[in-house]
Amino acid sequence: MPNVKNQEMLAKIKEDLDGVSAVWVVDYCGLTVKDIQALRVAIRETGASLKVYKNTLMHIALEESDLPTLDDLLEGPSAFVFAGDDVAAAAKAVKTFAKTNQNLEIKGGLMEGAQVSAAQVEAIASLPSREELLAQIAGAISGVARGLAVALNGVPSGLAQVTKAVADQKEAA
């Protein structure tokens, strides 16, 4: 049974797990304090958070929350990125930082209650952000509406042109 301090930490981990869309596990070994601060800032800008917990406590919290325990990922130093609504943006922030800093390694994580590999996290990072997807949808809807408006506007103007042509023909005759 964990001591009081660990029980408090376990409760904090469970609180972090509640309501998140995804949890990415990263190996931060070799990062300087300055690097970790820069990573935290980049992740925070996406609405996510980076926290470091003991692997055993994370394992217990996952088990008690009926989630995959990520035993193969919880080895060595691990930091956890708790992603909110925009999962792709959080993954993109981690992937971008990992490109510029070789010491950060993406191990994998959880998404919608299922374990995902490092390759899957990187694939998620390549998806457009939520805002970009919404903009694409809005553009598609706008294009359809514009096309419909042009088509509906074309009917009366076409009728007017045909009427004028018939009138001109009758005048000429």
Coordinates of N, CA and C in Angstrom, one line a residue:
M1 N 0.9 -1.2 0.0 CA 0.0 0.0 0.0 C 0.9 1.2 0.0
P2 N 0.6 2.2 -0.9 CA 1.5 3.4 -1.0 C 1.3 4.2 0.3
N3 N 2.4 5.0 0.6 CA 2.3 5.9 1.7 C 1.4 7.1 1.4
V4 N 1.2 8.0 2.4 CA 0.3 9.1 2.3 C 0.7 10.0 1.1
K5 N 2.0 10.3 1.0 CA 2.4 11.2 -0.1 C 2.1 10.5 -1.5
N6 N 2.4 9.2 -1.6 CA 2.1 8.5 -2.8 C 0.6 8.4 -3.1
Q7 N -0.2 8.3 -2.1 CA -1.6 8.3 -2.3 C -2.2 9.6 -2.8
E8 N -1.6 10.7 -2.3 CA -2.0 12.0 -2.8 C -1.5 12.2 -4.2
M9 N -0.3 11.7 -4.6 CA 0.1 11.8 -5.9 C -0.7 10.9 -6.8
L10 N -1.1 9.7 -6.4 CA -2.0 8.8 -7.1 C -3.3 9.5 -7.4
A11 N -3.9 10.2 -6.4 CA -5.1 10.9 -6.6 C -4.9 12.1 -7.7
K12 N -3.8 12.7 -7.7 CA -3.5 13.8 -8.6 C -3.4 13.2 -10.0
I13 N -2.8 12.0 -10.2 CA -2.6 11.4 -11.5 C -4.0 11.0 -12.0
K14 N -4.9 10.5 -11.2 CA -6.2 10.1 -11.6 C -7.0 11.3 -12.0
E15 N -6.8 12.4 -11.3 CA -7.5 13.7 -11.7 C -7.0 14.1 -13.1
D16 N -5.7 14.0 -13.3 CA -5.2 14.4 -14.6 C -5.7 13.4 -15.7
L17 N -5.9 12.2 -15.4 CA -6.4 11.2 -16.4 C -7.9 11.5 -16.8
D18 N -8.6 12.0 -15.8 CA -10.0 12.2 -16.0 C -10.2 13.4 -17.1
G19 N -11.0 13.1 -18.1 CA -11.3 14.1 -19.1 C -10.2 14.4 -20.1
V20 N -9.2 13.7 -20.2 CA -8.2 13.9 -21.2 C -8.5 13.0 -22.4
S21 N -8.2 13.5 -23.6 CA -8.4 12.8 -24.8 C -7.3 11.8 -25.1
A22 N -6.1 12.2 -24.7 CA -4.9 11.3 -24.9 C -3.8 11.6 -23.9
V23 N -2.9 10.6 -23.7 CA -1.8 10.8 -22.9 C -0.6 10.3 -23.7
W24 N 0.4 11.1 -23.9 CA 1.6 10.7 -24.6 C 2.7 10.5 -23.6
V25 N 3.5 9.4 -23.8 CA 4.6 9.1 -22.9 C 5.9 9.4 -23.7
V26 N 6.7 10.2 -23.0 CA 8.0 10.6 -23.7 C 9.2 10.3 -22.7
D27 N 10.3 10.0 -23.3 CA 11.5 9.8 -22.5 C 12.3 11.2 -22.6
Y28 N 12.5 11.8 -21.4 CA 13.1 13.1 -21.4 C 14.6 13.0 -20.9
C29 N 15.2 11.9 -20.8 CA 16.5 11.7 -20.3 C 17.5 12.5 -21.2
G30 N 18.3 13.3 -20.6 CA 19.3 14.1 -21.4 C 18.9 15.5 -21.6
L31 N 17.6 15.8 -21.4 CA 17.2 17.2 -21.5 C 17.6 18.1 -20.4
T32 N 18.0 19.3 -20.7 CA 18.3 20.2 -19.6 C 17.1 20.9 -19.1
V33 N 17.2 21.5 -17.9 CA 16.1 22.2 -17.3 C 15.5 23.2 -18.3
K34 N 16.3 23.9 -19.0 CA 15.9 24.9 -20.0 C 15.1 24.2 -21.1
D35 N 15.6 23.1 -21.6 CA 14.9 22.3 -22.6 C 13.5 21.9 -22.1
I36 N 13.4 21.4 -20.9 CA 12.1 20.9 -20.4 C 11.2 22.1 -20.2
Q37 N 11.7 23.3 -19.8 CA 10.8 24.4 -19.7 C 10.3 24.8 -21.1
A38 N 11.1 24.8 -22.1 CA 10.7 25.2 -23.5 C 9.7 24.2 -24.0
L39 N 9.9 22.9 -23.6 CA 8.9 21.8 -24.0 C 7.6 22.1 -23.3
R40 N 7.6 22.4 -22.1 CA 6.4 22.6 -21.3 C 5.6 23.8 -21.9
V41 N 6.3 24.9 -22.3 CA 5.7 26.1 -22.9 C 5.0 25.7 -24.2
A42 N 5.7 24.9 -25.0 CA 5.2 24.5 -26.3 C 4.0 23.7 -26.2
I43 N 4.0 22.8 -25.2 CA 2.8 21.9 -24.9 C 1.7 22.7 -24.3
R44 N 2.0 23.6 -23.4 CA 0.9 24.4 -22.8 C 0.2 25.2 -23.8
E45 N 0.9 25.7 -24.8 CA 0.2 26.5 -25.8 C -0.8 25.8 -26.6
T46 N -0.8 24.5 -26.6 CA -1.7 23.6 -27.3 C -2.9 23.2 -26.4
G47 N -2.9 23.7 -25.2 CA -3.9 23.3 -24.2 C -3.7 22.0 -23.5
A48 N -2.5 21.5 -23.6 CA -2.1 20.3 -23.0 C -1.1 20.6 -21.8
S49 N -0.7 19.6 -21.1 CA 0.2 19.8 -20.0 C 1.2 18.6 -19.9
L50 N 2.4 18.9 -19.5 CA 3.5 18.0 -19.3 C 3.8 17.8 -17.9
K51 N 3.7 16.5 -17.4 CA 4.0 16.2 -16.0 C 4.9 15.0 -15.9
V52 N 5.7 15.0 -14.8 CA 6.5 13.9 -14.5 C 6.0 13.2 -13.3
Y53 N 5.7 11.9 -13.4 CA 5.2 11.1 -12.3 C 6.1 9.8 -12.3
K54 N 6.1 9.1 -11.1 CA 6.7 7.9 -11.0 C 6.0 6.8 -11.9
N55 N 6.7 6.0 -12.5 CA 6.1 5.0 -13.4 C 5.2 4.1 -12.6
T56 N 5.6 3.7 -11.4 CA 4.8 2.7 -10.7 C 3.5 3.4 -10.3
L57 N 3.5 4.6 -9.9 CA 2.2 5.3 -9.6 C 1.3 5.5 -10.8
M58 N 1.9 5.8 -11.9 CA 1.2 5.9 -13.2 C 0.6 4.5 -13.5
H59 N 1.3 3.5 -13.3 CA 0.8 2.1 -13.6 C -0.4 1.8 -12.7
I60 N -0.3 2.2 -11.4 CA -1.4 1.9 -10.5 C -2.6 2.8 -10.9
A61 N -2.4 4.0 -11.2 CA -3.5 4.9 -11.6 C -4.2 4.4 -12.9
L62 N -3.4 4.0 -13.9 CA -4.0 3.5 -15.1 C -4.8 2.2 -14.8
E63 N -4.3 1.3 -14.0 CA -4.9 0.1 -13.6 C -6.3 0.4 -12.9
E64 N -6.2 1.3 -12.0 CA -7.5 1.6 -11.2 C -8.5 2.4 -12.1
S65 N -8.0 3.0 -13.1 CA -8.9 3.7 -14.0 C -9.4 2.8 -15.2
D66 N -9.1 1.5 -15.1 CA -9.5 0.6 -16.1 C -9.0 0.9 -17.5
L67 N -7.7 1.4 -17.6 CA -7.0 1.8 -18.8 C -5.9 0.8 -19.0
P68 N -5.4 0.7 -20.3 CA -4.2 -0.1 -20.5 C -3.0 0.4 -19.6
T69 N -2.3 -0.5 -19.0 CA -1.3 -0.1 -18.0 C 0.1 0.4 -18.7
L70 N 0.2 0.2 -19.9 CA 1.4 0.7 -20.7 C 2.7 0.2 -20.1
D71 N 2.7 -1.0 -19.6 CA 3.9 -1.6 -19.0 C 5.1 -1.5 -19.8
D72 N 5.0 -1.7 -21.2 CA 6.2 -1.7 -22.0 C 6.7 -0.3 -22.2
L73 N 5.9 0.8 -21.9 CA 6.3 2.2 -22.1 C 6.9 2.8 -20.8
L74 N 6.4 2.2 -19.7 CA 6.8 2.8 -18.4 C 8.1 2.2 -17.9
E75 N 9.1 2.4 -18.6 CA 10.5 2.0 -18.2 C 11.4 3.2 -18.4
G76 N 12.3 3.4 -17.4 CA 13.2 4.5 -17.5 C 12.5 5.8 -17.2
P77 N 13.2 6.9 -17.4 CA 12.5 8.2 -17.1 C 11.4 8.5 -18.1
S78 N 10.2 8.8 -17.5 CA 9.1 9.1 -18.4 C 8.4 10.4 -17.9
A79 N 8.0 11.1 -18.9 CA 7.1 12.3 -18.7 C 5.9 12.1 -19.5
F80 N 4.8 12.7 -19.0 CA 3.5 12.4 -19.6 C 2.8 13.7 -20.1
V81 N 2.4 13.7 -21.3 CA 1.7 14.8 -21.9 C 0.2 14.5 -21.9
F82 N -0.5 15.3 -21.1 CA -2.0 15.1 -21.0 C -2.6 16.0 -22.0
A83 N -3.2 15.5 -23.1 CA -3.7 16.3 -24.2 C -5.2 16.5 -23.9
G84 N -5.7 17.8 -24.1 CA -7.1 18.1 -24.0 C -7.9 17.8 -25.2
D85 N -8.5 18.8 -25.8 CA -9.4 18.6 -26.9 C -8.6 18.4 -28.2
D86 N -7.5 19.2 -28.4 CA -6.8 19.1 -29.6 C -5.6 18.1 -29.5
V87 N -5.9 16.9 -29.7 CA -4.9 15.8 -29.5 C -3.8 16.0 -30.6
A88 N -4.1 16.3 -31.8 CA -3.1 16.5 -32.9 C -2.2 17.6 -32.6
A89 N -2.7 18.7 -32.0 CA -1.8 19.8 -31.7 C -0.8 19.5 -30.6
A90 N -1.2 18.7 -29.6 CA -0.3 18.3 -28.5 C 0.8 17.3 -29.1
A91 N 0.3 16.4 -29.9 CA 1.3 15.5 -30.5 C 2.3 16.2 -31.5
K92 N 1.7 17.2 -32.2 CA 2.6 18.0 -33.1 C 3.6 18.8 -32.3
A93 N 3.3 19.3 -31.1 CA 4.2 20.1 -30.3 C 5.3 19.2 -29.8
V94 N 5.0 17.9 -29.4 CA 6.0 17.0 -29.0 C 6.9 16.6 -30.1
K95 N 6.3 16.3 -31.3 CA 7.1 15.8 -32.4 C 8.0 16.9 -32.9
T96 N 7.5 18.1 -33.0 CA 8.3 19.3 -33.4 C 9.5 19.5 -32.5
F97 N 9.3 19.4 -31.2 CA 10.4 19.5 -30.2 C 11.4 18.4 -30.3
A98 N 10.9 17.2 -30.6 CA 11.7 16.0 -30.7 C 12.6 16.1 -31.9
K99 N 12.1 16.8 -33.0 CA 13.0 17.0 -34.2 C 14.1 17.9 -33.9
T100 N 13.9 18.9 -33.1 CA 15.0 19.9 -32.8 C 15.9 19.4 -31.6
N101 N 15.4 18.5 -30.8 CA 16.2 18.0 -29.7 C 16.2 16.5 -29.7
Q102 N 17.4 15.9 -30.0 CA 17.5 14.5 -30.1 C 17.3 13.7 -28.8
N103 N 17.4 14.4 -27.7 CA 17.3 13.7 -26.4 C 15.8 13.4 -26.0
L104 N 14.9 14.0 -26.7 CA 13.5 13.7 -26.4 C 13.0 12.5 -27.3
E105 N 12.5 11.5 -26.7 CA 12.0 10.3 -27.5 C 10.5 10.1 -27.2
I106 N 9.7 9.9 -28.2 CA 8.3 9.6 -28.0 C 8.2 8.1 -27.9
K107 N 7.6 7.7 -26.8 CA 7.5 6.2 -26.5 C 6.2 5.6 -27.0
G108 N 5.1 6.5 -26.9 CA 3.8 6.0 -27.3 C 2.8 6.7 -26.4
G109 N 1.7 6.0 -26.1 CA 0.7 6.5 -25.2 C -0.6 5.9 -25.2
L110 N -1.6 6.7 -24.8 CA -3.0 6.3 -24.8 C -3.8 7.3 -25.5
M111 N -4.8 6.8 -26.3 CA -5.8 7.7 -27.0 C -7.1 7.0 -27.0
E112 N -8.1 7.7 -26.4 CA -9.5 7.1 -26.3 C -9.5 5.7 -25.7
G113 N -8.7 5.5 -24.7 CA -8.7 4.3 -23.9 C -7.9 3.2 -24.5
A114 N -7.2 3.4 -25.6 CA -6.4 2.3 -26.3 C -5.0 2.8 -26.4
Q115 N -4.1 1.8 -26.3 CA -2.7 2.1 -26.4 C -2.3 2.4 -27.8
V116 N -1.4 3.4 -28.0 CA -0.9 3.7 -29.3 C 0.6 3.7 -29.3
S117 N 1.2 3.4 -30.4 CA 2.7 3.3 -30.5 C 3.3 4.7 -30.8
A118 N 4.6 4.8 -30.8 CA 5.3 6.0 -31.1 C 5.0 6.4 -32.5
A119 N 4.9 5.4 -33.4 CA 4.7 5.7 -34.8 C 3.3 6.3 -35.0
Q120 N 2.3 5.8 -34.2 CA 0.9 6.3 -34.3 C 0.9 7.7 -33.8
V121 N 1.6 8.0 -32.7 CA 1.6 9.3 -32.2 C 2.2 10.3 -33.2
E122 N 3.2 9.9 -33.9 CA 3.8 10.7 -35.0 C 2.8 10.9 -36.1
A123 N 2.0 9.9 -36.4 CA 1.0 10.0 -37.5 C -0.1 10.9 -37.1
I124 N -0.5 10.9 -35.8 CA -1.5 11.8 -35.3 C -0.9 13.2 -35.4
A125 N 0.4 13.4 -35.1 CA 1.0 14.7 -35.2 C 0.9 15.3 -36.6
S126 N 0.9 14.5 -37.6 CA 0.9 15.0 -39.0 C -0.5 15.4 -39.4
L127 N -1.5 15.1 -38.6 CA -2.9 15.5 -38.9 C -3.0 17.0 -38.8
P128 N -3.9 17.6 -39.5 CA -4.2 19.1 -39.3 C -4.8 19.3 -37.9
S129 N -4.5 20.5 -37.4 CA -5.1 20.8 -36.1 C -6.6 21.0 -36.2
R130 N -7.2 21.1 -35.0 CA -8.7 21.2 -34.9 C -9.1 22.4 -35.7
E131 N -8.4 23.6 -35.5 CA -8.8 24.8 -36.2 C -8.6 24.7 -37.7
E132 N -7.6 24.0 -38.1 CA -7.4 23.8 -39.6 C -8.5 23.0 -40.2
L133 N -8.9 21.9 -39.5 CA -10.0 21.1 -39.9 C -11.3 21.9 -40.0
L134 N -11.6 22.7 -39.0 CA -12.8 23.5 -38.9 C -12.8 24.5 -40.1
A135 N -11.6 25.1 -40.4 CA -11.5 26.0 -41.5 C -11.8 25.3 -42.8
Q136 N -11.3 24.1 -43.0 CA -11.5 23.3 -44.2 C -13.0 23.0 -44.4
I137 N -13.6 22.6 -43.3 CA -15.1 22.4 -43.4 C -15.9 23.6 -43.7
A138 N -15.5 24.7 -43.0 CA -16.2 26.0 -43.3 C -16.0 26.4 -44.8
G139 N -14.8 26.2 -45.3 CA -14.5 26.5 -46.7 C -15.3 25.7 -47.7
A140 N -15.4 24.4 -47.3 CA -16.2 23.5 -48.2 C -17.7 23.9 -48.2
I141 N -18.2 24.2 -47.0 CA -19.6 24.7 -46.9 C -19.8 26.0 -47.6
S142 N -18.9 26.9 -47.5 CA -19.0 28.2 -48.1 C -19.0 28.0 -49.7
G143 N -18.1 27.1 -50.2 CA -18.0 26.9 -51.6 C -19.3 26.3 -52.2
V144 N -20.0 25.4 -51.4 CA -21.2 24.9 -51.9 C -22.3 25.9 -51.9
A145 N -22.3 26.8 -50.8 CA -23.3 27.8 -50.7 C -23.1 28.9 -51.8
R146 N -21.9 29.2 -52.1 CA -21.6 30.1 -53.2 C -22.0 29.6 -54.5
G147 N -21.8 28.3 -54.8 CA -22.2 27.7 -56.0 C -23.7 27.7 -56.2
L148 N -24.4 27.4 -55.1 CA -25.8 27.4 -55.1 C -26.4 28.8 -55.4
A149 N -25.8 29.8 -54.7 CA -26.2 31.2 -55.0 C -26.0 31.6 -56.4
V150 N -24.9 31.2 -57.0 CA -24.6 31.6 -58.4 C -25.6 30.9 -59.3
A151 N -25.9 29.6 -59.0 CA -26.8 28.9 -59.8 C -28.2 29.5 -59.7
L152 N -28.7 29.8 -58.5 CA -30.0 30.4 -58.4 C -30.1 31.8 -59.0
N153 N -29.0 32.5 -58.9 CA -29.0 33.9 -59.5 C -29.0 33.8 -61.0
G154 N -28.4 32.7 -61.5 CA -28.3 32.5 -63.0 C -29.7 32.3 -63.7
V155 N -30.6 31.7 -63.0 CA -31.9 31.4 -63.5 C -32.7 32.7 -63.9
P156 N -32.8 33.6 -63.0 CA -33.5 34.9 -63.4 C -32.8 35.7 -64.5
S157 N -31.5 35.8 -64.4 CA -30.7 36.5 -65.4 C -30.8 35.8 -66.7
G158 N -30.7 34.5 -66.7 CA -30.9 33.8 -68.0 C -32.2 34.0 -68.6
L159 N -33.3 34.0 -67.8 CA -34.6 34.3 -68.3 C -34.7 35.7 -68.8
A160 N -34.1 36.6 -68.2 CA -34.2 38.0 -68.6 C -33.4 38.1 -70.0
Q161 N -32.3 37.4 -70.1 CA -31.6 37.5 -71.4 C -32.4 36.9 -72.5
V162 N -33.0 35.8 -72.3 CA -33.8 35.1 -73.3 C -35.0 36.0 -73.7
T163 N -35.7 36.6 -72.7 CA -36.8 37.5 -73.0 C -36.4 38.7 -73.8
K164 N -35.2 39.3 -73.5 CA -34.6 40.4 -74.3 C -34.3 40.0 -75.7
A165 N -33.8 38.8 -75.8 CA -33.4 38.3 -77.2 C -34.7 38.1 -78.0
V166 N -35.7 37.5 -77.4 CA -37.0 37.3 -78.1 C -37.6 38.7 -78.5
A167 N -37.5 39.7 -77.6 CA -38.0 41.0 -77.9 C -37.3 41.7 -79.0
D168 N -35.9 41.5 -79.0 CA -35.1 42.1 -80.1 C -35.4 41.4 -81.4
Q169 N -35.7 40.1 -81.4 CA -36.0 39.4 -82.6 C -37.3 39.9 -83.2
K170 N -38.3 40.1 -82.3 CA -39.6 40.6 -82.8 C -39.5 42.0 -83.4
E171 N -38.7 42.8 -82.8 CA -38.5 44.2 -83.2 C -37.8 44.2 -84.6
A172 N -36.9 43.3 -84.8 CA -36.2 43.2 -86.1 C -37.1 42.7 -87.2
A173 N -38.1 41.9 -86.8 CA -38.9 41.3 -87.8 C -40.0 42.1 -88.3

